[in-house]
Short mmCIF file of C-alpha atoms in Angstrom, two decimals:
data_model
loop_
_atom_site.label_atom_id
_atom_site.label_comp_id
_atom_site.label_asym_id
_atom_site.label_seq_id
_atom_site.Cartn_x
_atom_site.Cartn_y
_atom_site.Cartn_z
CA MET A 244 -25.04 -20.53 -31.09
CA VAL A 245 -26.56 -17.87 -28.87
CA LEU A 246 -28.86 -20.39 -27.27
CA ILE A 247 -25.95 -22.75 -26.58
CA TRP A 248 -23.99 -20.00 -25.06
CA VAL A 249 -26.87 -18.97 -22.79
CA LEU A 250 -27.31 -22.58 -21.77
CA PHE A 251 -23.64 -22.86 -21.09
CA LYS A 252 -23.62 -19.69 -19.13
CA SER A 253 -26.58 -20.68 -16.94
CA LEU A 254 -25.18 -24.21 -16.40
CA VAL A 255 -21.57 -23.43 -15.74
CA LEU A 256 -20.75 -19.79 -15.19
CA ASN A 257 -23.44 -19.24 -12.65
CA PHE A 258 -21.94 -21.89 -10.50
CA VAL A 259 -18.63 -20.26 -10.27
CA PHE A 260 -18.74 -18.01 -7.29
CA MET A 261 -16.48 -15.13 -6.52
CA LEU A 262 -14.30 -14.62 -3.48
CA ARG A 263 -13.33 -11.01 -3.07
CA ILE A 264 -10.52 -10.40 -0.59
CA VAL A 265 -10.95 -6.78 0.33
CA GLY A 266 -8.24 -4.73 2.05
CA VAL A 267 -9.71 -2.00 4.34
CA GLY A 268 -6.43 -0.30 5.23
CA LEU A 269 -5.29 0.69 8.68
CA ASP A 270 -7.93 3.25 9.69
CA ASP A 271 -11.58 4.07 9.01
CA GLY A 272 -12.05 5.61 5.55
CA GLU A 273 -9.11 3.76 4.04
CA VAL A 274 -11.15 1.26 2.02
CA THR A 275 -11.04 2.23 -1.69
CA GLN A 276 -14.03 2.84 -4.01
CA LYS A 277 -13.37 -0.54 -5.50
CA GLY A 278 -13.38 -2.07 -2.04
CA LEU A 279 -16.78 -0.53 -1.17
CA GLU A 280 -18.28 -1.79 -4.43
CA ALA A 281 -16.84 -5.28 -3.86
CA ILE A 282 -18.50 -5.49 -0.45
CA GLU A 283 -21.77 -4.18 -1.80
CA ARG A 284 -21.87 -6.58 -4.69
CA SER A 285 -21.26 -9.73 -2.64
CA GLU A 286 -23.94 -11.91 -1.08
CA LYS A 287 -22.05 -12.52 2.11
CA ALA A 288 -19.36 -10.54 3.95
CA PHE A 289 -16.90 -11.67 6.63
CA ALA A 290 -14.07 -9.82 8.44
CA GLU A 291 -11.13 -10.94 10.44
CA PHE A 292 -8.96 -8.63 12.55
CA TYR A 293 -6.84 -11.01 14.51
CA THR A 294 -3.80 -10.06 12.43
CA ASN A 295 -4.10 -6.44 13.55
CA THR A 296 -5.52 -4.26 16.29
CA GLU A 297 -9.15 -3.42 15.77
CA THR A 298 -8.90 0.02 14.25
CA ILE A 299 -11.78 -0.40 11.73
CA ASP A 300 -15.36 0.38 12.61
CA LEU A 301 -17.28 -2.45 10.99
CA GLU A 302 -20.71 -0.90 11.80
CA LEU A 303 -19.76 2.16 9.77
CA LEU A 304 -18.72 -0.04 6.86
CA GLU A 305 -22.03 -1.98 7.18
CA GLU A 306 -23.98 1.31 6.90
CA GLU A 307 -22.02 2.49 3.90
CA THR A 308 -22.27 -0.75 1.94
CA ASP A 309 -25.72 -1.83 3.17
CA GLN A 310 -24.19 -5.21 3.95
CA SER A 311 -24.14 -7.24 7.08
CA ILE A 312 -20.52 -8.14 8.02
CA GLN A 313 -19.73 -11.10 10.26
CA LYS A 314 -16.59 -10.91 12.30
CA LEU A 315 -14.70 -14.19 12.37
CA SER A 316 -12.27 -15.52 14.90
CA ARG A 317 -8.85 -16.91 14.01
CA GLU A 318 -10.13 -20.36 14.53
CA GLU A 319 -13.09 -19.86 12.24
CA VAL A 320 -10.81 -18.60 9.48
CA GLU A 321 -7.98 -21.07 9.76
CA GLN A 322 -9.43 -24.28 11.23
CA GLN A 323 -13.06 -24.15 10.20
CA ASP A 324 -12.28 -22.54 6.81
CA LYS A 325 -15.40 -20.46 6.96
CA ILE A 326 -14.35 -18.24 4.12
CA LEU A 327 -13.84 -21.00 1.57
CA GLU A 328 -17.00 -22.75 2.62
CA SER A 329 -19.05 -19.62 2.08
CA ALA A 330 -17.38 -18.85 -1.24
CA LYS A 331 -18.26 -22.28 -2.60
CA SER A 332 -21.96 -21.45 -2.52
CA SER A 333 -22.20 -17.66 -2.73
CA ASP A 334 -20.28 -14.55 -3.78
CA THR A 335 -18.31 -13.76 -0.62
CA ALA A 336 -16.38 -10.65 0.49
CA PHE A 337 -13.60 -11.26 3.05
CA LEU A 338 -12.45 -8.01 4.68
CA VAL A 339 -8.93 -7.83 6.10
CA SER A 340 -6.91 -5.00 7.56
CA GLY A 341 -4.10 -3.44 5.50
CA ASP A 342 -3.42 -4.75 2.03
CA PRO A 343 -4.81 -8.29 1.49
CA LEU A 344 -1.71 -10.03 0.23
CA THR A 345 0.77 -9.00 2.86
CA ALA A 346 -0.50 -11.60 5.44
CA THR A 347 0.53 -15.10 4.75
CA THR A 348 -2.77 -16.52 5.98
CA HIS A 349 -4.71 -14.41 3.41
CA TYR A 350 -2.32 -15.32 0.69
CA ASP A 351 -3.00 -18.96 1.56
CA ILE A 352 -6.80 -18.57 1.36
CA LYS A 353 -6.44 -16.96 -2.05
CA HIS A 354 -4.30 -19.85 -3.28
CA ARG A 355 -6.60 -22.49 -1.99
CA ALA A 356 -9.69 -20.76 -3.34
CA GLU A 357 -8.13 -20.66 -6.83
CA GLU A 358 -7.18 -24.32 -6.48
CA SER A 359 -10.75 -25.25 -5.77
CA GLY A 360 -11.90 -23.48 -8.88
CA LEU A 361 -13.24 -20.22 -7.38
CA GLU A 362 -12.68 -16.94 -9.00
CA VAL A 363 -10.72 -14.61 -6.71
CA GLU A 364 -10.59 -10.84 -6.85
CA VAL A 365 -8.07 -8.99 -4.63
CA VAL A 366 -8.89 -5.36 -3.79
CA HIS A 367 -5.79 -3.55 -2.59
CA ALA A 368 -5.54 -0.98 0.15
CA PRO A 369 -3.01 1.10 2.15
CA SER A 370 -0.50 -1.04 3.94
CA ILE A 371 1.95 -0.59 6.84
CA LEU A 372 4.65 -1.62 4.31
CA THR A 373 4.33 1.82 2.69
CA SER A 374 3.20 3.85 5.68
CA VAL A 375 6.49 3.05 7.34
CA ALA A 376 7.88 5.94 5.14
CA GLU A 377 6.04 8.29 7.60
CA THR A 378 9.00 7.69 9.90
CA GLY A 379 11.24 9.60 7.50
CA LEU A 380 13.04 6.47 6.42
CA ASN A 381 13.04 5.76 2.66
CA VAL A 382 10.73 2.89 1.84
CA TYR A 383 13.08 1.75 -0.88
CA LYS A 384 15.79 1.01 1.70
CA PHE A 385 14.03 -1.63 3.71
CA GLY A 386 15.01 -5.27 3.53
CA ARG A 387 13.01 -8.31 4.62
CA VAL A 388 10.05 -7.61 6.87
CA VAL A 389 9.84 -9.76 10.02
CA THR A 390 7.15 -10.43 12.61
CA LEU A 391 8.03 -10.69 16.31
CA PRO A 392 5.41 -12.59 18.29
CA GLU A 393 5.03 -11.79 22.00
CA ASN A 394 5.48 -15.38 23.28
CA MET A 395 8.26 -16.62 21.08
CA LYS A 396 11.90 -15.94 20.42
CA PRO A 397 12.38 -16.98 16.81
CA ASP A 398 16.13 -17.00 15.85
CA SER A 399 15.01 -16.15 12.31
CA VAL A 400 14.08 -12.59 13.44
CA ILE A 401 17.63 -11.80 14.57
CA GLU A 402 19.09 -13.61 11.53
CA HIS A 403 16.95 -11.41 9.12
CA VAL A 404 17.72 -8.17 11.04
CA ASN A 405 21.45 -8.98 10.73
CA LYS A 406 21.26 -9.97 7.06
CA ASN A 407 19.44 -6.74 6.19
CA ASP A 408 22.00 -4.81 8.22
CA SER A 409 24.89 -6.51 6.38
CA VAL A 410 23.69 -5.00 3.06
CA GLY A 411 22.71 -1.63 4.55
CA LEU A 412 19.02 -2.12 4.75
CA HIS A 413 16.52 -1.17 7.46
CA THR A 414 14.23 -3.87 9.01
CA LEU A 415 10.51 -3.35 9.56
CA ILE A 416 9.61 -5.41 12.64
CA LEU A 417 5.85 -5.98 12.94
CA LEU A 418 4.88 -6.70 16.51
CA ASP A 419 2.16 -9.01 17.81
CA ILE A 420 -1.08 -7.24 18.72
CA ASN A 421 -0.73 -5.20 21.93
CA TYR A 422 2.89 -6.25 22.33
CA SER A 423 4.74 -3.23 23.77
CA ALA A 424 7.64 -1.92 21.66
CA ASP A 425 9.75 -1.43 24.81
CA GLU A 426 9.41 -5.10 25.77
CA ALA A 427 10.02 -6.18 22.17
CA ALA A 428 13.21 -4.17 22.04
CA GLU A 429 14.43 -5.67 25.34
CA LYS A 430 13.72 -9.17 24.00
CA LEU A 431 15.67 -8.50 20.83
CA ILE A 432 18.70 -7.29 22.76
CA GLU A 433 18.44 -10.31 25.12
CA MET A 434 18.53 -12.49 22.02
CA ASP A 435 21.46 -10.69 20.47
CA GLU A 436 23.41 -8.23 22.52
CA SER A 437 24.95 -6.64 19.48
CA LEU A 438 21.60 -5.13 18.68
CA SER A 439 21.88 -2.88 21.74
CA ASP A 440 23.43 0.03 19.84
CA ARG A 441 20.86 0.06 17.08
CA ASP A 442 18.58 3.08 16.49
CA VAL A 443 14.91 2.21 16.64
CA ILE A 444 12.04 4.23 15.32
CA MET A 445 8.59 3.25 16.51
CA ILE A 446 5.43 3.87 14.62
CA GLU A 447 2.14 3.39 16.55
CA ARG A 448 -1.43 3.64 15.16
CA ALA A 449 -0.09 4.17 11.72
CA ASN A 450 -2.37 6.23 9.37
CA MET A 451 -4.61 7.30 12.18
CA ASP A 452 -5.14 10.83 13.49
CA ASP A 453 -3.32 10.02 16.65
CA GLN A 454 -0.44 8.25 14.87
CA ARG A 455 2.75 8.45 16.97
CA ILE A 456 6.35 8.25 15.76
CA SER A 457 9.11 8.12 18.37
CA MET B 278 -8.10 35.12 27.78
CA VAL B 279 -10.80 33.95 25.40
CA LEU B 280 -10.64 37.12 23.47
CA ILE B 281 -6.86 36.87 23.12
CA TRP B 282 -7.17 33.26 21.98
CA VAL B 283 -9.72 34.22 19.34
CA LEU B 284 -7.47 37.03 18.17
CA PHE B 285 -4.53 34.70 18.06
CA LYS B 286 -6.41 32.17 16.12
CA SER B 287 -7.70 34.61 13.54
CA LEU B 288 -4.25 36.15 13.16
CA VAL B 289 -2.12 33.02 13.09
CA LEU B 290 -4.02 29.78 12.63
CA ASN B 291 -6.02 30.88 9.68
CA PHE B 292 -2.93 31.60 7.75
CA VAL B 293 -1.60 28.12 8.14
CA PHE B 294 -2.71 26.33 5.06
CA MET B 295 -2.83 22.70 4.52
CA LEU B 296 -1.13 20.55 1.85
CA ARG B 297 -2.77 17.22 1.36
CA ILE B 298 -0.75 14.69 -0.54
CA VAL B 299 -3.28 12.17 -1.79
CA GLY B 300 -2.42 8.77 -3.19
CA VAL B 301 -4.84 7.61 -5.87
CA GLY B 302 -3.54 4.12 -6.22
CA LEU B 303 -2.76 2.38 -9.55
CA ASP B 304 -6.22 2.19 -11.18
CA ASP B 305 -9.48 4.09 -11.21
CA GLY B 306 -11.47 3.52 -8.00
CA GLU B 307 -8.38 2.99 -5.81
CA VAL B 308 -8.57 6.31 -4.09
CA THR B 309 -9.80 5.78 -0.48
CA GLN B 310 -12.71 7.50 1.21
CA LYS B 311 -10.23 9.64 3.03
CA GLY B 312 -8.68 10.62 -0.25
CA LEU B 313 -11.99 11.64 -1.85
CA GLU B 314 -12.74 13.83 1.21
CA ALA B 315 -9.30 15.42 1.12
CA ILE B 316 -9.74 16.42 -2.49
CA GLU B 317 -13.29 17.76 -1.85
CA ARG B 318 -12.15 19.80 1.18
CA SER B 319 -9.27 21.52 -0.60
CA GLU B 320 -9.43 24.86 -2.38
CA LYS B 321 -7.13 23.84 -5.18
CA ALA B 322 -6.16 20.46 -6.56
CA PHE B 323 -3.23 19.42 -8.75
CA ALA B 324 -2.05 16.05 -10.02
CA GLU B 325 1.12 14.71 -11.55
CA PHE B 326 1.57 11.41 -13.30
CA TYR B 327 5.03 11.56 -14.75
CA THR B 328 6.24 9.03 -12.18
CA ASN B 329 3.78 6.55 -13.59
CA THR B 330 1.78 5.60 -16.71
CA GLU B 331 -1.49 7.50 -16.92
CA THR B 332 -3.94 4.92 -15.57
CA ILE B 333 -6.12 7.33 -13.63
CA ASP B 334 -9.13 9.07 -15.23
CA LEU B 335 -8.91 12.56 -13.72
CA GLU B 336 -12.25 13.70 -15.18
CA LEU B 337 -13.92 10.91 -13.28
CA LEU B 338 -12.26 12.06 -10.05
CA GLU B 339 -13.31 15.65 -10.86
CA GLU B 340 -16.91 14.58 -11.13
CA GLU B 341 -16.84 12.56 -7.91
CA THR B 342 -15.22 15.31 -5.85
CA ASP B 343 -16.79 18.31 -7.59
CA GLN B 344 -13.29 19.72 -7.77
CA SER B 345 -11.28 20.94 -10.79
CA ILE B 346 -7.93 19.19 -10.94
CA GLN B 347 -5.00 20.69 -12.86
CA LYS B 348 -2.44 18.27 -14.29
CA LEU B 349 1.10 19.40 -13.79
CA SER B 350 4.25 18.56 -15.78
CA ARG B 351 7.40 17.34 -14.21
CA GLU B 352 8.95 20.73 -14.66
CA GLU B 353 6.02 22.57 -12.95
CA VAL B 354 6.36 20.19 -9.93
CA GLU B 355 10.10 20.15 -9.61
CA GLN B 356 11.48 23.38 -11.06
CA GLN B 357 8.58 25.84 -10.69
CA ASP B 358 7.46 24.35 -7.32
CA LYS B 359 3.82 24.84 -8.16
CA ILE B 360 2.63 22.69 -5.34
CA LEU B 361 4.40 24.62 -2.57
CA GLU B 362 3.51 27.94 -4.07
CA SER B 363 -0.18 27.07 -4.07
CA ALA B 364 -0.10 25.63 -0.55
CA LYS B 365 1.35 28.84 0.80
CA SER B 366 -1.90 30.71 -0.01
CA SER B 367 -4.69 28.05 -0.13
CA ASP B 368 -5.59 24.58 1.06
CA THR B 369 -4.12 22.45 -1.68
CA ALA B 370 -4.55 18.77 -2.67
CA PHE B 371 -1.77 17.13 -4.56
CA LEU B 372 -2.74 13.92 -6.29
CA VAL B 373 -0.09 11.31 -7.04
CA SER B 374 -0.34 7.77 -8.25
CA GLY B 375 0.26 4.82 -5.89
CA ASP B 376 1.03 5.61 -2.24
CA PRO B 377 2.38 9.18 -1.78
CA LEU B 378 5.51 8.50 0.17
CA THR B 379 7.04 5.82 -2.09
CA ALA B 380 8.31 8.37 -4.66
CA THR B 381 11.41 10.40 -3.48
CA THR B 382 10.09 13.58 -5.23
CA HIS B 383 6.83 13.54 -3.18
CA TYR B 384 8.71 12.79 -0.05
CA ASP B 385 10.85 15.84 -0.80
CA ILE B 386 7.77 18.06 -1.29
CA LYS B 387 6.36 16.89 2.03
CA HIS B 388 9.61 17.69 3.79
CA ARG B 389 10.02 21.13 2.27
CA ALA B 390 6.34 22.00 3.02
CA GLU B 391 6.79 21.09 6.65
CA GLU B 392 10.02 23.11 6.77
CA SER B 393 8.20 26.21 5.49
CA GLY B 394 5.60 25.84 8.24
CA LEU B 395 2.72 24.30 6.30
CA GLU B 396 0.63 21.58 7.71
CA VAL B 397 0.93 18.36 5.68
CA GLU B 398 -1.55 15.49 5.59
CA VAL B 399 -0.65 12.30 3.77
CA VAL B 400 -3.48 10.12 2.47
CA HIS B 401 -2.30 6.64 1.74
CA ALA B 402 -3.35 4.38 -1.11
CA PRO B 403 -2.59 0.99 -2.76
CA SER B 404 0.97 0.74 -3.92
CA ILE B 405 3.03 -1.41 -6.32
CA LEU B 406 5.18 -2.31 -3.26
CA THR B 407 2.34 -4.57 -1.99
CA SER B 408 0.69 -5.45 -5.29
CA VAL B 409 3.88 -7.22 -6.25
CA ALA B 410 2.58 -10.04 -4.09
CA GLU B 411 0.15 -10.79 -6.97
CA THR B 412 3.11 -12.48 -8.66
CA GLY B 413 3.07 -15.21 -6.03
CA LEU B 414 6.22 -13.96 -4.42
CA ASN B 415 6.00 -13.23 -0.67
CA VAL B 416 6.04 -9.50 -0.14
CA TYR B 417 8.08 -10.06 3.08
CA LYS B 418 10.97 -11.50 1.09
CA PHE B 419 11.84 -8.51 -1.00
CA GLY B 420 14.96 -6.45 -0.42
CA ARG B 421 15.74 -2.94 -1.59
CA VAL B 422 13.55 -1.61 -4.41
CA VAL B 423 15.33 -0.16 -7.41
CA THR B 424 14.33 1.97 -10.37
CA LEU B 425 15.84 1.37 -13.84
CA PRO B 426 15.58 4.38 -16.12
CA GLU B 427 15.47 3.81 -19.90
CA ASN B 428 18.37 6.01 -20.87
CA MET B 429 20.81 5.26 -18.08
CA LYS B 430 22.88 2.34 -16.79
CA PRO B 431 23.31 3.04 -13.06
CA ASP B 432 25.79 0.67 -11.50
CA SER B 433 23.80 0.98 -8.31
CA VAL B 434 20.98 -1.14 -9.82
CA ILE B 435 23.24 -4.13 -10.32
CA GLU B 436 24.83 -3.51 -6.97
CA HIS B 437 21.51 -3.59 -5.16
CA VAL B 438 20.22 -6.66 -7.11
CA ASN B 439 23.38 -8.55 -6.04
CA LYS B 440 23.28 -7.34 -2.47
CA ASN B 441 19.62 -8.45 -2.15
CA ASP B 442 20.56 -11.72 -3.78
CA SER B 443 23.42 -12.29 -1.36
CA VAL B 444 20.93 -12.37 1.57
CA GLY B 445 18.31 -14.34 -0.27
CA LEU B 446 15.93 -11.48 -1.11
CA HIS B 447 14.02 -10.74 -4.31
CA THR B 448 14.44 -7.38 -5.98
CA LEU B 449 11.53 -5.30 -7.27
CA ILE B 450 12.79 -3.38 -10.29
CA LEU B 451 10.53 -0.46 -11.27
CA LEU B 452 10.88 0.50 -14.88
CA ASP B 453 10.73 3.92 -16.48
CA ILE B 454 7.33 4.72 -18.06
CA ASN B 455 6.83 2.77 -21.31
CA TYR B 456 10.21 1.08 -20.98
CA SER B 457 9.82 -2.51 -22.27
CA ALA B 458 10.68 -5.22 -19.75
CA ASP B 459 12.43 -7.24 -22.49
CA GLU B 460 14.78 -4.43 -23.29
CA ALA B 461 15.28 -3.75 -19.56
CA ALA B 462 16.23 -7.36 -18.97
CA GLU B 463 18.70 -7.31 -21.88
CA LYS B 464 20.30 -4.17 -20.51
CA LEU B 465 20.69 -5.76 -17.07
CA ILE B 466 22.42 -8.79 -18.59
CA GLU B 467 24.62 -6.53 -20.62
CA MET B 468 25.62 -4.74 -17.44
CA ASP B 469 26.26 -7.99 -15.45
CA GLU B 470 26.40 -11.18 -17.37
CA SER B 471 25.92 -13.17 -14.16
CA LEU B 472 22.30 -12.02 -14.13
CA SER B 473 21.52 -14.07 -17.28
CA ASP B 474 20.38 -17.11 -15.29
CA ARG B 475 17.98 -15.25 -13.03
CA ASP B 476 14.27 -15.89 -13.07
CA VAL B 477 12.30 -12.85 -13.83
CA ILE B 478 8.54 -12.32 -13.19
CA MET B 479 6.93 -9.37 -14.90
CA ILE B 480 3.81 -7.52 -13.72
CA GLU B 481 2.16 -5.14 -16.08
CA ARG B 482 -0.79 -2.77 -15.41
CA ALA B 483 -0.85 -3.89 -11.77
CA ASN B 484 -4.23 -3.78 -10.01
CA MET B 485 -6.07 -3.17 -13.35
CA ASP B 486 -8.64 -5.52 -14.90
CA ASP B 487 -6.14 -6.43 -17.62
CA GLN B 488 -3.22 -6.92 -15.23
CA ARG B 489 -0.69 -9.33 -16.74
CA ILE B 490 1.79 -11.47 -14.91
CA SER B 491 4.34 -13.47 -16.96
#
């Protein structure tokens, strides 16, 4: 029995590689102990930061985990599927900012990895979805979160803000990288003039020493 | 000028103590690097876990941070105000499960500490509010979060579930410690029969190795 199990293990289990999607939070030092271990234990490590501004010092993480981390472009993650390709032949860590499952693109990678038979481990981390409470607003009283891209005017954004409003909930509006909040606010009012009397609280560089709330 | 500044600093600044509210996540190893440093740097450390089941091994944290951590009861935190009392005379770390600002009681402590002139640092951590995405539901599509206590039937819970529902949003219902989800579901249906045809996904021991989703 033992022999068969050993044989089975070497034949099958060794060929199931692990994809570890590791959240690194919003600032240096916000990766968890689990996260550091996950990066250390992997054979390869990649990172993407196109969903957020680059607030994480990858070199520091490389030193701490004794692991070389390759930064990927959006195209390499989404079109070339570098993460899944790597995870098919080696234990792979994929570093993403914030908490891993809040971005649709990471959720999609998890789903497809599982479908192709890989084992997936998610390592959670601090996220803007809870840091928003630093504004003084109760995190329980937020409705649907929306993203406002710089070069688009999606009607759905206004629709969700108004729906949240109709049941007394705040809306967290995530802005595209480097999109100024002033311009974003102007665009929203242009899209729906009734928004012009809303109060807006802005949080910049959340979780960082120079975090600003205005 | 320099002398006056030094005098000012020794007279005033040294008497401003720091309260560090440190999230330790939902499982061992989910405290961040910032969190470990915050515990190490403090003179005193307290923890409360009455807002969550006890999933964190405090002894392990004591070893890692070389700090003695005192566990407080609900009464000591809320009635006796042990945290604020300590922070008035020494740099104090207050360890709480999940992310610090998601529980109203911790938010309140932060607010009162700031009002009494203390400096407050919040160290963020993984939270159930993002781990809920492990269920497969999109974290962006949740509405207001509610808490269902075991011994109460607050109408507001049903009200918020229905409001979220009316704008197409899921509801995360946090249960009291050790309150069985089956019993909670029965109570909800008893309170509002129209809830009986709702789908429910249950997540237990979130972020832990034996996490269960059903």
